[in-house]
Coordinates of C-alpha atoms in Angstrom, one line a residue:
Chain A
X1 CA -0.5 0.2 0.0
X2 CA 1.4 3.9 -1.0
X3 CA 2.6 5.4 2.6
X4 CA 0.7 8.4 3.8
X5 CA 3.7 10.7 2.1
X6 CA 3.1 9.4 -1.6
X7 CA -0.6 9.9 -1.4
X8 CA 0.3 13.4 -0.4
X9 CA 2.4 14.2 -3.6
X10 CA 0.3 12.3 -5.7
X11 CA -2.8 14.1 -4.4
X12 CA -0.9 17.7 -4.6
X13 CA 0.6 16.8 -8.1
X14 CA -3.2 16.2 -9.0
X15 CA -4.1 19.7 -7.7
X16 CA -1.7 22.0 -8.8
X17 CA -2.3 20.4 -12.6
X18 CA -6.2 20.9 -11.9
X19 CA -5.5 24.4 -10.1
X20 CA -3.4 25.8 -13.5
X21 CA -5.9 24.6 -16.1
X22 CA -9.1 25.1 -15.1
X23 CA -11.7 24.0 -17.3
X24 CA -9.8 22.5 -19.6
X25 CA -9.8 18.5 -20.5
X26 CA -7.1 17.8 -19.1
X27 CA -8.5 19.5 -15.3
X28 CA -11.4 16.6 -16.2
X29 CA -8.7 13.7 -16.5
X30 CA -7.2 15.6 -13.1
X31 CA -11.0 15.0 -11.4
X32 CA -10.8 11.7 -12.3
X33 CA -7.1 11.3 -10.8
X34 CA -8.5 12.7 -7.7
X35 CA -11.4 10.3 -7.8
X36 CA -9.5 7.5 -8.2
X37 CA -6.9 8.2 -5.4
X38 CA -10.0 9.0 -3.6
X39 CA -11.0 5.2 -3.5
X40 CA -8.1 3.8 -3.1
X41 CA -7.8 5.9 -0.1
X42 CA -11.0 4.7 1.0
X43 CA -10.5 1.2 0.2
X44 CA -7.4 1.5 2.6
X45 CA -9.7 2.6 5.5
X46 CA -9.3 6.2 5.5
X47 CA -12.2 8.3 7.0
X48 CA -13.6 11.8 5.6
X49 CA -11.7 13.2 8.6
X50 CA -8.5 12.0 6.9
X51 CA -9.4 12.9 3.5
X52 CA -10.2 16.4 4.9
X53 CA -6.8 16.7 6.2
X54 CA -4.8 15.7 3.5
X55 CA -6.8 17.8 1.5
X56 CA -5.8 21.2 4.0
X57 CA -2.3 19.6 4.0
X58 CA -2.0 19.8 0.1
X59 CA -3.5 23.2 0.4
X60 CA -1.4 24.7 2.3
X61 CA 2.1 23.0 0.8
X62 CA 0.4 24.7 -2.9
X63 CA -0.2 28.1 -0.9
X64 CA 3.2 28.2 -0.5
X65 CA 4.9 27.0 -3.0
X66 CA 2.8 29.6 -5.1
X67 CA 3.0 33.0 -2.9
X68 CA 1.7 35.1 -5.4
X69 CA -1.9 32.8 -5.3
X70 CA -3.9 34.1 -2.5
X71 CA -4.8 31.3 -0.3
X72 CA -8.5 31.7 -0.4
X73 CA -8.6 32.2 -4.2
X74 CA -6.7 28.0 -4.1
X75 CA -8.9 27.0 -1.9
X76 CA -12.5 28.1 -3.5
X77 CA -10.6 26.7 -7.0
X78 CA -10.2 23.8 -5.5
X79 CA -13.1 22.2 -3.8
X80 CA -14.1 20.8 -7.0
X81 CA -11.1 18.3 -6.5
X82 CA -11.9 17.8 -2.5
X83 CA -15.9 16.5 -3.4
X84 CA -14.4 14.7 -6.0
X85 CA -12.1 12.9 -3.0
X86 CA -15.3 12.7 -0.8
X87 CA -17.6 11.5 -3.5
X88 CA -15.4 8.9 -3.9
X89 CA -15.7 8.2 -0.3
X90 CA -19.3 7.8 -0.8
X91 CA -18.8 5.0 -4.0
X92 CA -16.3 3.2 -2.4
X93 CA -18.5 2.8 0.6
X94 CA -21.3 1.7 -1.2
X95 CA -19.5 -0.7 -4.0
X96 CA -17.7 -2.3 -0.1
X97 CA -21.1 -2.4 1.3
X98 CA -22.9 -4.2 -2.3
X99 CA -19.9 -6.4 -2.4
X100 CA -20.3 -7.4 1.2
X101 CA -23.9 -8.2 1.2
X102 CA -23.5 -10.3 -1.9
X103 CA -21.2 -12.4 -0.6
X104 CA -23.2 -12.4 2.5
X105 CA -26.2 -13.5 0.5
X106 CA -24.1 -15.9 -1.4
X107 CA -22.0 -17.7 1.3
X108 CA -25.6 -17.6 3.1
X109 CA -27.4 -20.0 0.3
X110 CA -23.8 -22.1 -0.4
X111 CA -24.3 -22.8 3.5
X112 CA -28.1 -24.0 3.5
X113 CA -27.3 -26.0 0.7
X114 CA -24.1 -27.5 2.3
X115 CA -26.1 -27.7 5.8
X116 CA -28.9 -30.0 3.5
X117 CA -26.4 -32.3 2.0
X118 CA -24.7 -33.1 5.3
X119 CA -28.3 -32.7 7.2
X120 CA -30.0 -35.7 5.1
X121 CA -26.9 -37.5 5.1
X122 CA -26.3 -37.4 9.1
X123 CA -30.0 -38.6 9.7
X124 CA -30.3 -41.0 7.1
X125 CA -29.3 -43.9 8.8
X126 CA -31.6 -43.3 11.5
X127 CA -34.3 -43.0 8.9
X128 CA -33.8 -46.1 7.3
X129 CA -33.8 -47.8 10.8
X130 CA -37.2 -45.7 10.9
X131 CA -38.7 -46.9 7.6
X132 CA -37.5 -50.2 8.0
X133 CA -39.5 -50.8 11.2
X134 CA -42.7 -49.2 9.9
X135 CA -42.0 -50.9 6.9
X136 CA -41.3 -54.8 9.0
X137 CA -44.2 -54.1 10.9
X138 CA -46.9 -53.2 7.8
X139 CA -45.6 -56.4 6.4
X140 CA -46.2 -58.5 9.2
X141 CA -50.0 -56.8 10.2
X142 CA -50.9 -57.4 6.3
X143 CA -50.0 -61.2 5.9
X144 CA -51.7 -61.7 9.6
X145 CA -55.2 -60.1 8.3
X146 CA -57.3 -61.7 5.9
X147 CA -56.6 -61.6 2.5
X148 CA -58.9 -59.0 0.6
X149 CA -60.2 -57.5 4.3
X150 CA -60.1 -53.4 4.4
X151 CA -57.4 -54.0 7.1
X152 CA -55.1 -55.4 4.7
X153 CA -55.8 -53.2 2.3
X154 CA -54.9 -49.9 5.0
X155 CA -51.8 -51.9 5.5
X156 CA -50.9 -51.7 1.8
X157 CA -51.2 -48.1 1.6
X158 CA -48.6 -48.1 4.8
X159 CA -46.1 -50.2 2.8
X160 CA -46.3 -48.2 -0.2
X161 CA -46.1 -45.0 2.0
X162 CA -42.9 -46.7 3.1
X163 CA -41.4 -46.8 -0.2
X164 CA -41.9 -43.5 -0.3
X165 CA -40.1 -42.6 2.2
X166 CA -37.5 -44.8 1.5
X167 CA -36.9 -42.9 -2.4
X168 CA -36.9 -39.0 -0.9
X169 CA -33.8 -40.7 1.5
X170 CA -32.5 -41.9 -1.5
X171 CA -33.1 -38.6 -3.9
X172 CA -31.6 -36.4 -0.9
X173 CA -28.7 -38.4 -0.6
X174 CA -27.9 -38.1 -4.6
X175 CA -28.6 -34.3 -4.3
X176 CA -26.4 -34.6 -1.2
X177 CA -23.4 -36.6 -3.2
X178 CA -24.0 -34.5 -6.6
X179 CA -23.6 -30.8 -5.4
X180 CA -19.9 -31.5 -4.2
X181 CA -18.3 -28.2 -3.4
X182 CA -15.8 -26.6 -6.2
X183 CA -12.4 -27.2 -4.4
X184 CA -9.4 -25.3 -5.1
X185 CA -6.3 -24.0 -3.6
X186 CA -6.7 -21.8 -0.5
X187 CA -4.0 -20.2 1.8
X188 CA -5.9 -20.8 5.4
X189 CA -4.7 -18.0 6.5
X190 CA -6.0 -15.4 4.3
X191 CA -9.8 -17.3 4.3
X192 CA -9.1 -16.4 8.1
X193 CA -8.5 -13.2 8.0
X194 CA -11.7 -12.5 5.3
X195 CA -13.7 -14.0 8.3
X196 CA -12.7 -12.5 10.6
X197 CA -13.2 -9.0 9.0
X198 CA -16.8 -10.1 8.5
X199 CA -17.0 -11.7 12.1
X200 CA -16.1 -8.5 14.3
X201 CA -18.6 -6.2 13.1
X202 CA -21.3 -9.2 14.7
X203 CA -19.5 -9.7 17.9
X204 CA -20.2 -7.8 21.1
X205 CA -17.3 -5.4 21.9
X206 CA -16.3 -6.9 24.8
X207 CA -14.9 -9.9 22.5
X208 CA -11.8 -10.0 21.6
X209 CA -10.9 -12.2 19.2
X210 CA -6.9 -12.6 18.4
X211 CA -5.5 -14.4 15.3
X212 CA -1.7 -16.3 15.0
X213 CA -0.6 -17.1 12.3
X214 CA 2.3 -19.7 12.0
X215 CA 1.0 -21.4 8.6
X216 CA 4.0 -20.0 6.9
X217 CA 1.8 -20.0 3.8
X218 CA 0.4 -23.1 3.8
X219 CA -2.7 -24.4 1.2
X220 CA -5.2 -27.1 1.1
X221 CA -7.7 -28.0 -1.2
X222 CA -11.2 -26.8 -0.4
X223 CA -13.6 -24.4 -1.5
X224 CA -14.1 -21.2 0.8
X225 CA -17.3 -21.6 1.4
X226 CA -16.5 -24.8 3.3
X227 CA -14.0 -23.1 5.2
X228 CA -15.9 -19.8 6.1
X229 CA -18.5 -22.3 7.6
X230 CA -16.7 -24.6 9.6
X231 CA -14.5 -21.3 10.8
X232 CA -17.4 -18.8 11.5
X233 CA -20.1 -21.6 13.1
X234 CA -17.0 -22.5 15.1
X235 CA -16.2 -18.7 16.1
X236 CA -20.4 -18.0 16.9
X237 CA -20.1 -21.0 19.1
X238 CA -17.3 -19.4 20.9
X239 CA -19.3 -16.1 21.2
X240 CA -22.2 -17.5 22.2
X241 CA -20.1 -19.9 25.1
X242 CA -18.7 -16.6 26.8
X243 CA -21.9 -14.1 26.2
X244 CA -20.4 -10.6 26.2
X245 CA -16.9 -10.5 27.5
X246 CA -13.9 -13.0 26.6
X247 CA -11.0 -13.6 24.2
X248 CA -11.9 -15.7 21.2
X249 CA -7.5 -17.0 19.5
X250 CA -7.8 -18.6 16.5
X251 CA -4.0 -20.4 15.8
X252 CA -2.9 -21.8 12.8
X253 CA 0.0 -24.2 13.0
X254 CA 1.7 -27.0 11.8
X255 CA 0.0 -30.5 13.2
X256 CA 3.3 -31.5 14.2
X257 CA 3.4 -28.7 17.1
X258 CA -0.2 -30.3 18.5
X259 CA 1.1 -32.8 20.9
X260 CA -3.0 -34.7 20.1
X261 CA -2.6 -34.6 16.5
X262 CA -4.5 -38.0 16.0
X263 CA -3.1 -40.9 13.7
X264 CA -2.6 -39.9 9.9
X265 CA -3.2 -36.0 10.9
X266 CA 0.3 -35.2 11.9
X267 CA 1.7 -34.0 9.2
X268 CA -1.5 -31.4 8.7
X269 CA -2.0 -27.9 9.0
X270 CA -4.0 -27.5 12.1
X271 CA -6.9 -24.9 12.9
X272 CA -7.1 -24.1 16.3
X273 CA -10.3 -22.2 18.1
X274 CA -10.1 -21.5 21.7
X275 CA -12.3 -19.2 24.0
X276 CA -12.4 -18.4 27.1
X277 CA -16.1 -19.5 27.9
X278 CA -17.7 -21.9 30.8
X279 CA -16.4 -25.0 28.9
X280 CA -18.8 -28.1 28.5
X281 CA -19.2 -30.4 30.6
X282 CA -18.0 -34.9 29.7
X283 CA -21.9 -35.3 28.9
X284 CA -22.0 -32.5 26.5
X285 CA -18.5 -33.3 25.2
X286 CA -20.0 -36.3 24.2
X287 CA -22.8 -35.5 22.8
X288 CA -21.8 -32.6 21.2
X289 CA -21.3 -33.3 17.0
X290 CA -24.4 -35.3 17.6
X291 CA -27.2 -33.8 15.1
X292 CA -30.2 -31.9 16.7
X293 CA -28.2 -32.1 19.9
X294 CA -28.2 -28.1 21.5
X295 CA -27.2 -26.6 24.7
X296 CA -28.9 -23.5 23.1
X297 CA -32.4 -24.2 22.9
X298 CA -35.2 -23.4 21.7
X299 CA -32.9 -21.1 19.6
X300 CA -29.9 -23.3 18.7
X301 CA -30.7 -26.1 16.0
X302 CA -28.0 -28.4 17.3
X303 CA -26.6 -28.3 13.5
X304 CA -23.8 -26.2 13.7
X305 CA -21.1 -28.8 15.0
X306 CA -22.2 -31.7 12.7
X307 CA -22.3 -29.6 9.9
X308 CA -18.9 -28.4 10.5
X309 CA -17.7 -32.2 11.5
X310 CA -19.5 -33.5 8.3
X311 CA -17.3 -30.5 5.8
X312 CA -13.9 -31.7 7.9
X313 CA -14.4 -35.2 7.0
X314 CA -15.4 -34.3 3.3
X315 CA -12.3 -32.4 3.5
X316 CA -10.2 -35.6 4.2
X317 CA -9.6 -34.0 7.8
X318 CA -10.4 -34.4 11.8
X319 CA -11.7 -31.9 14.4
X320 CA -11.0 -32.8 17.9
X321 CA -12.3 -31.2 21.2
X322 CA -11.0 -30.3 24.4
X323 CA -12.9 -28.9 26.6
X324 CA -12.5 -27.6 30.2
X325 CA -15.3 -26.8 32.5
X326 CA -14.3 -26.9 36.2
X327 CA -11.0 -25.3 37.9
X328 CA -9.8 -21.8 37.6
X329 CA -9.0 -21.9 34.0
X330 CA -11.7 -22.9 32.0
X331 CA -12.9 -23.0 28.1
X332 CA -13.3 -24.9 24.7
X333 CA -11.0 -25.5 22.1
X334 CA -11.6 -26.7 18.7
X335 CA -8.4 -28.5 16.6
X336 CA -9.0 -28.8 13.0
X337 CA -6.6 -31.1 11.1
X338 CA -6.9 -30.3 7.3
X339 CA -4.6 -32.2 4.9
X340 CA -1.5 -29.4 3.3
X341 CA -1.8 -29.3 -0.6
X342 CA 1.9 -29.9 -1.4
X343 CA 1.1 -29.3 -5.2
X344 CA 2.9 -26.1 -6.6
X345 CA 0.7 -23.3 -6.9
X346 CA -0.7 -21.8 -10.2
X347 CA 2.1 -20.0 -11.9
X348 CA 1.4 -16.1 -13.3
X349 CA -0.8 -15.7 -16.1
X350 CA -2.2 -19.7 -15.3
X351 CA -5.6 -19.8 -14.2
X352 CA -6.2 -20.2 -10.3
Chain B
X1 CA -35.7 -73.9 10.8
X2 CA -32.5 -72.4 11.1
X3 CA -30.7 -71.0 14.2
X4 CA -30.1 -67.3 13.2
X5 CA -28.1 -64.6 15.3
X6 CA -29.3 -60.7 14.3
X7 CA -26.9 -58.6 15.3
X8 CA -28.6 -55.2 15.1
X9 CA -28.3 -51.9 17.7
X10 CA -31.6 -50.4 17.3
X11 CA -33.9 -52.2 19.5
X12 CA -37.2 -51.8 17.7
X13 CA -35.4 -52.9 13.9
X14 CA -34.3 -55.4 16.0
X15 CA -38.2 -56.2 17.5
X16 CA -39.0 -56.5 13.9
X17 CA -36.9 -58.5 12.3
X18 CA -37.0 -61.0 15.2
X19 CA -40.3 -61.5 15.0
X20 CA -40.4 -61.7 11.0
X21 CA -37.8 -64.1 11.0
X22 CA -39.3 -65.9 14.0
X23 CA -43.0 -66.1 12.0
X24 CA -40.5 -68.0 9.3
X25 CA -39.8 -70.7 11.8
X26 CA -36.2 -69.5 12.8
X27 CA -35.0 -69.5 16.2
X28 CA -33.5 -66.4 16.4
X29 CA -31.4 -65.1 18.8
X30 CA -29.7 -61.1 19.6
X31 CA -26.9 -59.4 20.1
X32 CA -27.0 -55.4 20.7
X33 CA -23.2 -55.1 19.2
X34 CA -20.4 -57.2 17.3
X35 CA -18.4 -58.0 20.6
X36 CA -22.0 -59.6 22.2
X37 CA -22.3 -61.3 19.1
X38 CA -19.0 -62.8 19.0
X39 CA -20.0 -64.2 22.5
X40 CA -22.8 -65.5 21.5
X41 CA -21.6 -67.1 18.1
X42 CA -18.3 -68.4 20.9
X43 CA -21.0 -70.3 23.4
X44 CA -23.5 -71.8 21.0
X45 CA -22.8 -71.0 17.2
X46 CA -25.3 -70.1 14.8
X47 CA -26.7 -71.5 11.4
X48 CA -26.6 -67.6 9.8
X49 CA -25.5 -64.7 11.2
X50 CA -27.4 -61.3 10.1
X51 CA -26.0 -58.4 11.1
X52 CA -26.2 -54.4 10.8
X53 CA -22.9 -52.9 9.7
X54 CA -23.1 -49.7 11.8
X55 CA -22.8 -50.4 15.5
X56 CA -20.8 -48.4 18.1
X57 CA -18.1 -50.3 19.4
X58 CA -17.2 -53.5 17.3
X59 CA -19.4 -52.7 14.3
X60 CA -20.4 -55.4 11.8
X61 CA -17.3 -55.2 9.9
X62 CA -14.9 -55.8 12.6
X63 CA -17.3 -58.7 13.3
X64 CA -16.9 -60.5 9.9
X65 CA -13.6 -59.7 10.0
X66 CA -13.3 -61.6 13.2
X67 CA -15.0 -64.5 12.0
X68 CA -12.8 -64.6 9.3
X69 CA -9.6 -64.2 11.2
X70 CA -11.1 -67.1 13.2
X71 CA -11.8 -69.4 9.6
X72 CA -15.4 -68.8 10.4
X73 CA -17.8 -70.7 7.7
X74 CA -21.1 -69.4 9.2
X75 CA -22.6 -67.6 6.4
X76 CA -23.2 -63.9 7.0
X77 CA -25.9 -61.3 5.5
X78 CA -24.7 -57.5 6.0
X79 CA -27.5 -55.1 6.1
X80 CA -27.0 -51.1 6.3
X81 CA -29.2 -48.1 6.3
X82 CA -25.9 -46.0 5.9
X83 CA -25.1 -43.1 8.1
X84 CA -23.3 -39.5 7.8
X85 CA -20.7 -39.2 4.7
X86 CA -21.1 -43.2 4.8
X87 CA -23.2 -44.7 2.1
X88 CA -25.5 -47.8 2.9
X89 CA -23.7 -49.3 -0.3
X90 CA -20.7 -48.5 0.6
X91 CA -20.9 -50.3 4.1
X92 CA -22.2 -53.3 1.9
X93 CA -19.4 -53.0 -1.0
X94 CA -16.6 -53.4 2.0
X95 CA -19.0 -56.4 3.8
X96 CA -19.0 -58.1 0.3
X97 CA -15.7 -57.6 -0.2
X98 CA -15.3 -59.4 3.1
X99 CA -17.5 -62.5 1.4
X100 CA -20.5 -61.8 3.5
X101 CA -23.5 -64.2 1.4
X102 CA -25.7 -61.3 0.8
X103 CA -26.6 -57.9 1.1
X104 CA -29.8 -55.3 2.1
X105 CA -30.0 -51.9 2.0
X106 CA -32.3 -50.8 4.4
X107 CA -35.1 -50.6 4.5
X108 CA -35.8 -53.5 2.9
X109 CA -39.1 -55.7 2.2
X110 CA -39.8 -58.9 4.2
X111 CA -39.9 -60.8 0.1
X112 CA -36.1 -59.3 0.0
X113 CA -35.1 -61.0 3.0
X114 CA -36.8 -63.6 2.4
X115 CA -34.9 -64.5 -0.8
X116 CA -31.5 -63.3 1.1
X117 CA -32.0 -65.9 3.6
X118 CA -32.6 -68.6 1.1
X119 CA -29.8 -67.2 -0.8
X120 CA -27.4 -67.2 2.4
X121 CA -28.6 -71.0 2.9
X122 CA -28.0 -72.1 -0.6

């Protein structure tokens, strides 16, 4: 990013050219340049106050370089570039906002689809057992009833309904398998930073988030949506656990440094998310990944962690849970182990 | 009449299949997981084993592998309804690779169960 001094110098150039060529096509170009500069400033998080300060300083410098001109004259003539700069502020803000909203909507939809897939796969086993029971008992009841009786007709309807339920689960599972997220080579640290920027806006003011990146730019194969959902779910859980005050520590490091890395994952990348909340009892820990299990009733769906685990498994990774609910230091740590992508990064000019 | 061991962790499903097989005149023993199943087999070897695949602890695949290691010749029918990220077909394919006589995808009909048993005992 440009240093403040070089931005200042560029803006002064623009102003000077504009000042000495009023009403010409060149002046229009200078206004456009001011606008672009303003936008890049805003994208670098400049506030309207920063922009006004930049302008005033530039006007001051120009006035000193051209003692024959009155400061009032210069300032008056330079209203327009300042207007352009501040308009750029509004425009860039709008663009960022629109972009953010689009991204959130897109991610929410992707999350819903993923949740459906993971959910349907998650309940398939229980559901098939349940339908199996209904089907089996119904058939036995039907066989016990007199042939051609009304009761047997009703039972036959139950059997047909079981077939429909079986087909429905099969279709949902097919759907879940047919829509795998398109994965690509992803720098996890970059993704985490992006997510934290979004997350920061929704956290209580006294909740702090610390991110320490020791990943050495390690990449994994995943879709941004998958990583987003995993990190977001775990961070929001952490935030919920701490209510209004506390610290969420996120750490990205080679799994080799984690003493309890599960077998087969010691060469992975480990994403660790720790909260300083009250921790989970052993009973809650045992059921934490179970679909529909929630401690946040009636608001929790009980799907966050099961969906998170489903995604981590899809990525060939593993998720572990450590929690301490007694003693002076309580809290919960989730570690996600994800296989590192050792393939060469795409070179310049190649499609990512 | 065949002496059949049913290994199934879902109690209601276990009741259902037990009654279905009893009505067909078979003598049934049940076990709630693979470990209990292996104990029952050691006590009184059945003529046929019908086992679920996904069970907590020693699952159906463990059970079949243990039987294979023991050189058991008891025919096995594997049944599965799949689970999160694991398709029923995957479990049943794994079981088939281990040499089970027949596989059943839950939910199945009485006719499918009878056919599987006839095939396994043939």
